[in-house]
XYZ file of N, CA, C and O in Angstrom:
376
model
N 101.888 98.271 86.596
C 102.558 97.064 86.193
C 101.973 95.905 86.972
O 102.568 95.419 87.897
N 100.851 95.496 86.592
C 100.144 94.517 87.367
C 100.677 93.103 87.276
O 100.386 92.285 88.124
N 101.460 92.773 86.264
C 101.969 91.419 86.181
C 103.418 91.412 85.727
O 103.989 92.429 85.403
N 103.981 90.234 85.687
C 105.399 90.063 85.382
C 105.690 89.939 83.894
O 106.849 89.827 83.519
N 104.686 89.983 83.041
C 104.889 89.736 81.615
C 105.888 90.685 80.964
O 106.606 90.284 80.055
N 105.944 91.927 81.418
C 106.858 92.882 80.802
C 108.308 92.421 80.942
O 109.141 92.723 80.093
N 108.615 91.659 81.989
C 109.988 91.192 82.204
C 110.430 90.204 81.131
O 111.624 90.010 80.923
N 109.477 89.589 80.443
C 109.797 88.611 79.405
C 109.787 89.219 78.009
O 109.899 88.487 77.019
N 109.660 90.523 77.919
C 109.627 91.192 76.624
C 110.950 90.935 75.897
O 112.023 91.005 76.503
N 110.906 90.616 74.609
C 112.139 90.303 73.869
C 113.180 91.427 73.894
O 114.377 91.156 73.834
N 112.750 92.667 73.996
C 113.710 93.779 74.025
C 114.559 93.784 75.293
O 115.583 94.453 75.346
N 114.117 93.048 76.315
C 114.848 93.025 77.585
C 115.760 91.808 77.717
O 116.382 91.617 78.757
N 115.885 91.024 76.665
C 116.624 89.762 76.752
C 118.104 89.945 77.123
O 118.708 89.031 77.677
N 118.688 91.097 76.845
C 120.106 91.312 77.144
C 120.345 91.946 78.515
O 121.486 92.236 78.865
N 119.281 92.156 79.270
C 119.426 92.742 80.607
C 119.435 91.606 81.622
O 118.593 90.703 81.570
N 120.393 91.650 82.521
C 120.559 90.626 83.550
C 119.243 90.380 84.281
O 118.570 91.324 84.717
N 118.874 89.132 84.422
C 117.614 88.759 85.089
C 117.590 89.239 86.542
O 116.526 89.575 87.069
N 118.745 89.291 87.206
C 118.794 89.788 88.583
C 118.349 91.249 88.636
O 117.648 91.657 89.551
N 118.764 92.018 87.655
C 118.359 93.423 87.592
C 116.855 93.531 87.392
O 116.189 94.337 88.040
N 116.327 92.723 86.491
C 114.885 92.765 86.222
C 114.084 92.308 87.438
O 113.030 92.870 87.737
N 114.591 91.313 88.140
C 113.900 90.853 89.345
C 113.923 91.924 90.431
O 112.925 92.128 91.134
N 115.046 92.631 90.564
C 115.126 93.724 91.535
C 114.143 94.830 91.145
O 113.462 95.402 92.008
N 114.045 95.115 89.867
C 113.108 96.127 89.387
C 111.667 95.687 89.631
O 110.824 96.484 90.034
N 111.384 94.406 89.429
C 110.043 93.866 89.685
C 109.671 94.046 91.155
O 108.575 94.492 91.480
N 110.596 93.714 92.045
C 110.340 93.861 93.479
C 110.091 95.329 93.817
O 109.191 95.660 94.597
N 110.868 96.199 93.214
C 110.710 97.637 93.445
C 109.337 98.118 92.988
O 108.677 98.871 93.702
N 108.894 97.667 91.836
C 107.585 98.117 91.342
C 106.462 97.626 92.245
O 105.490 98.339 92.469
N 106.604 96.422 92.773
C 105.578 95.909 93.686
C 105.541 96.697 94.990
O 104.473 96.960 95.540
N 106.697 97.077 95.488
C 106.756 97.854 96.724
C 106.260 99.276 96.508
O 105.653 99.870 97.392
N 106.506 99.827 95.335
C 106.133 101.208 95.059
C 104.708 101.398 94.590
O 104.150 102.495 94.697
N 104.093 100.328 94.101
C 102.749 100.440 93.525
C 101.725 101.062 94.471
O 100.935 101.907 94.044
N 101.692 100.696 95.761
C 100.657 101.271 96.623
C 100.970 102.691 97.121
O 100.145 103.298 97.795
N 102.113 103.225 96.771
C 102.509 104.551 97.257
C 101.690 105.643 96.570
O 101.372 105.555 95.394
N 101.393 106.683 97.334
C 100.726 107.845 96.735
C 101.745 108.611 95.904
O 102.953 108.387 96.020
N 101.269 109.525 95.094
C 102.169 110.305 94.251
C 103.165 111.087 95.108
O 104.327 111.200 94.758
N 102.724 111.603 96.254
C 103.617 112.364 97.137
C 104.674 111.481 97.782
O 105.776 111.943 98.068
N 104.337 110.233 98.037
C 105.270 109.317 98.693
C 106.174 108.583 97.706
O 107.190 108.018 98.105
N 105.808 108.597 96.434
C 106.530 107.772 95.473
C 107.939 108.274 95.205
O 108.880 107.481 95.142
N 108.127 109.569 95.040
C 109.454 110.076 94.718
C 110.451 109.808 95.845
O 111.550 109.299 95.573
N 110.104 110.088 97.124
C 111.045 109.718 98.198
C 111.324 108.211 98.233
O 112.463 107.785 98.456
N 110.304 107.403 97.975
C 110.486 105.956 97.914
C 111.465 105.592 96.808
O 112.387 104.788 97.002
N 111.289 106.196 95.647
C 112.141 105.905 94.503
C 113.589 106.305 94.772
O 114.514 105.573 94.429
N 113.780 107.433 95.413
C 115.136 107.886 95.735
C 115.804 106.931 96.729
O 116.977 106.588 96.579
N 115.066 106.504 97.726
C 115.611 105.556 98.704
C 115.934 104.223 98.026
O 116.973 103.608 98.305
N 115.066 103.780 97.135
C 115.289 102.520 96.424
C 116.522 102.614 95.530
O 117.313 101.667 95.452
N 116.697 103.749 94.875
C 117.873 103.945 94.016
C 119.148 103.904 94.852
O 120.149 103.296 94.453
N 119.107 104.528 96.015
C 120.260 104.518 96.910
C 120.574 103.100 97.373
O 121.734 102.675 97.384
N 119.541 102.352 97.751
C 119.746 100.970 98.200
C 120.275 100.105 97.064
O 121.163 99.280 97.273
N 119.757 100.296 95.867
C 120.223 99.529 94.715
C 121.708 99.779 94.471
O 122.465 98.861 94.160
N 122.099 101.023 94.612
C 123.508 101.386 94.429
C 124.371 100.664 95.458
O 125.422 100.116 95.134
N 123.909 100.642 96.714
C 124.632 99.936 97.775
C 124.721 98.446 97.481
O 125.708 97.796 97.831
N 123.686 97.900 96.860
C 123.641 96.476 96.538
C 124.401 96.141 95.250
O 124.441 94.984 94.836
N 124.958 97.167 94.616
C 125.723 96.944 93.390
C 124.880 96.747 92.152
O 125.350 96.209 91.158
N 123.628 97.181 92.209
C 122.736 97.055 91.046
C 122.607 98.422 90.395
O 122.186 99.380 91.025
N 123.011 98.481 89.145
C 122.856 99.732 88.405
C 122.464 99.401 86.967
O 122.730 98.312 86.474
N 121.821 100.353 86.344
C 121.355 100.187 84.982
C 122.050 101.206 84.098
O 122.185 102.374 84.475
N 122.466 100.770 82.924
C 123.061 101.698 81.962
C 121.957 102.583 81.394
O 120.766 102.216 81.458
N 122.318 103.723 80.836
C 121.280 104.569 80.205
C 120.496 103.825 79.129
O 119.285 104.002 79.007
N 121.168 102.950 78.383
C 120.483 102.184 77.341
C 119.482 101.202 77.963
O 118.377 101.023 77.446
N 119.875 100.565 79.074
C 118.957 99.643 79.745
C 117.739 100.395 80.269
O 116.614 99.926 80.124
N 117.971 101.555 80.836
C 116.872 102.367 81.355
C 115.921 102.755 80.233
O 114.702 102.617 80.370
N 116.466 103.225 79.116
C 115.624 103.599 77.972
C 114.777 102.421 77.502
O 113.575 102.561 77.264
N 115.406 101.262 77.384
C 114.699 100.071 76.914
C 113.600 99.666 77.881
O 112.460 99.393 77.473
N 113.903 99.633 79.172
C 112.917 99.241 80.186
C 111.732 100.203 80.167
O 110.573 99.777 80.186
N 112.017 101.487 80.108
C 110.937 102.477 80.106
C 110.051 102.321 78.875
O 108.823 102.375 78.967
N 110.646 102.108 77.728
C 109.843 101.941 76.513
C 108.976 100.685 76.598
O 107.819 100.702 76.176
N 109.502 99.617 77.158
C 108.718 98.388 77.313
C 107.563 98.628 78.277
O 106.428 98.216 78.033
N 107.839 99.302 79.381
C 106.803 99.564 80.381
C 105.718 100.484 79.814
O 104.534 100.298 80.079
N 106.115 101.456 78.997
C 105.145 102.397 78.425
C 104.254 101.758 77.359
O 103.137 102.221 77.139
N 104.731 100.701 76.737
C 103.963 100.048 75.674
C 102.615 99.597 76.225
O 102.527 98.974 77.270
N 101.559 99.960 75.543
C 100.227 99.551 75.961
C 99.594 100.457 77.011
O 98.451 100.238 77.394
N 100.337 101.446 77.486
C 99.782 102.385 78.466
C 98.997 103.466 77.732
O 99.221 103.739 76.554
N 98.092 104.085 78.448
C 97.355 105.204 77.859
C 98.331 106.362 77.669
O 99.380 106.411 78.316
N 97.983 107.322 76.808
C 98.861 108.482 76.637
C 99.106 109.222 77.961
O 100.215 109.702 78.210
N 98.103 109.271 78.816
C 98.252 109.952 80.106
C 99.257 109.209 80.997
O 100.107 109.821 81.639
N 99.154 107.881 81.030
C 100.090 107.087 81.833
C 101.509 107.207 81.285
O 102.467 107.324 82.056
N 101.644 107.197 79.965
C 102.962 107.340 79.342
C 103.562 108.706 79.680
O 104.762 108.809 79.952
N 102.724 109.751 79.698
C 103.208 111.083 80.067
C 103.668 111.117 81.519
O 104.671 111.752 81.837
N 102.957 110.447 82.410
C 103.368 110.384 83.816
C 104.732 109.722 83.940
O 105.587 110.175 84.698
N 104.936 108.650 83.206
C 106.220 107.950 83.227
C 107.324 108.882 82.726
O 108.402 108.959 83.318
N 107.044 109.598 81.634
C 108.034 110.533 81.091
C 108.352 111.656 82.082
O 109.513 112.049 82.228
N 107.324 112.171 82.758
C 107.557 113.242 83.748
C 108.390 112.731 84.916
O 109.303 113.410 85.382
N 108.087 111.537 85.382
C 108.848 110.949 86.482
C 110.309 110.753 86.070
O 111.226 111.069 86.819
N 110.509 110.287 84.878
C 111.878 110.092 84.382
C 112.613 111.429 84.291
O 113.789 111.531 84.654
N 111.930 112.449 83.818
C 112.544 113.772 83.718
C 112.924 114.287 85.113
O 114.017 114.824 85.303
N 112.046 114.094 86.089
C 112.350 114.522 87.462
C 113.560 113.777 88.000
O 114.437 114.357 88.635
N 113.627 112.478 87.730
C 114.765 111.677 88.180
C 116.054 112.169 87.536
O 117.086 112.270 88.187
N 116.001 112.494 86.255
C 117.197 112.998 85.563
C 117.640 114.330 86.144
O 118.835 114.572 86.301
N 116.678 115.200 86.447
C 117.014 116.490 87.050
C 117.659 116.305 88.415
O 118.641 116.967 88.744
N 117.109 115.413 89.209
C 117.646 115.160 90.538
C 119.044 114.547 90.451
O 119.932 114.875 91.223
N 119.237 113.684 89.492
C 120.525 113.029 89.301
C 121.591 114.027 88.873
O 122.720 113.992 89.367
N 121.238 114.961 87.998
C 122.209 115.940 87.514
C 122.529 117.008 88.557
O 123.589 117.622 88.496
N 121.637 117.190 89.541
C 121.907 118.210 90.554
C 122.671 117.645 91.746
O 123.074 118.382 92.628
N 122.875 116.321 91.792
C 123.600 115.738 92.933
C 125.068 115.559 92.659
O 125.600 115.833 91.694
């Protein structure tokens, strides 16, 4: 996610700008992480977001993921899907 353009996608117009800005900051912080470091980073970020009162509905998450996947290679889209599946598994086991 090299730029902020995805945040202006028309499909995201109903999502609070504060949420999108928090997500933007998260993506910038997570971008340099290795694959091994990314999942612990993501879990810590999710915990902090919860403490800060920022949460996304399942519909918002679906919409954001689809916007982010648009224009990605099939391999990148698969990585996003795998990461989402891992997050769902971790969420259901807690």
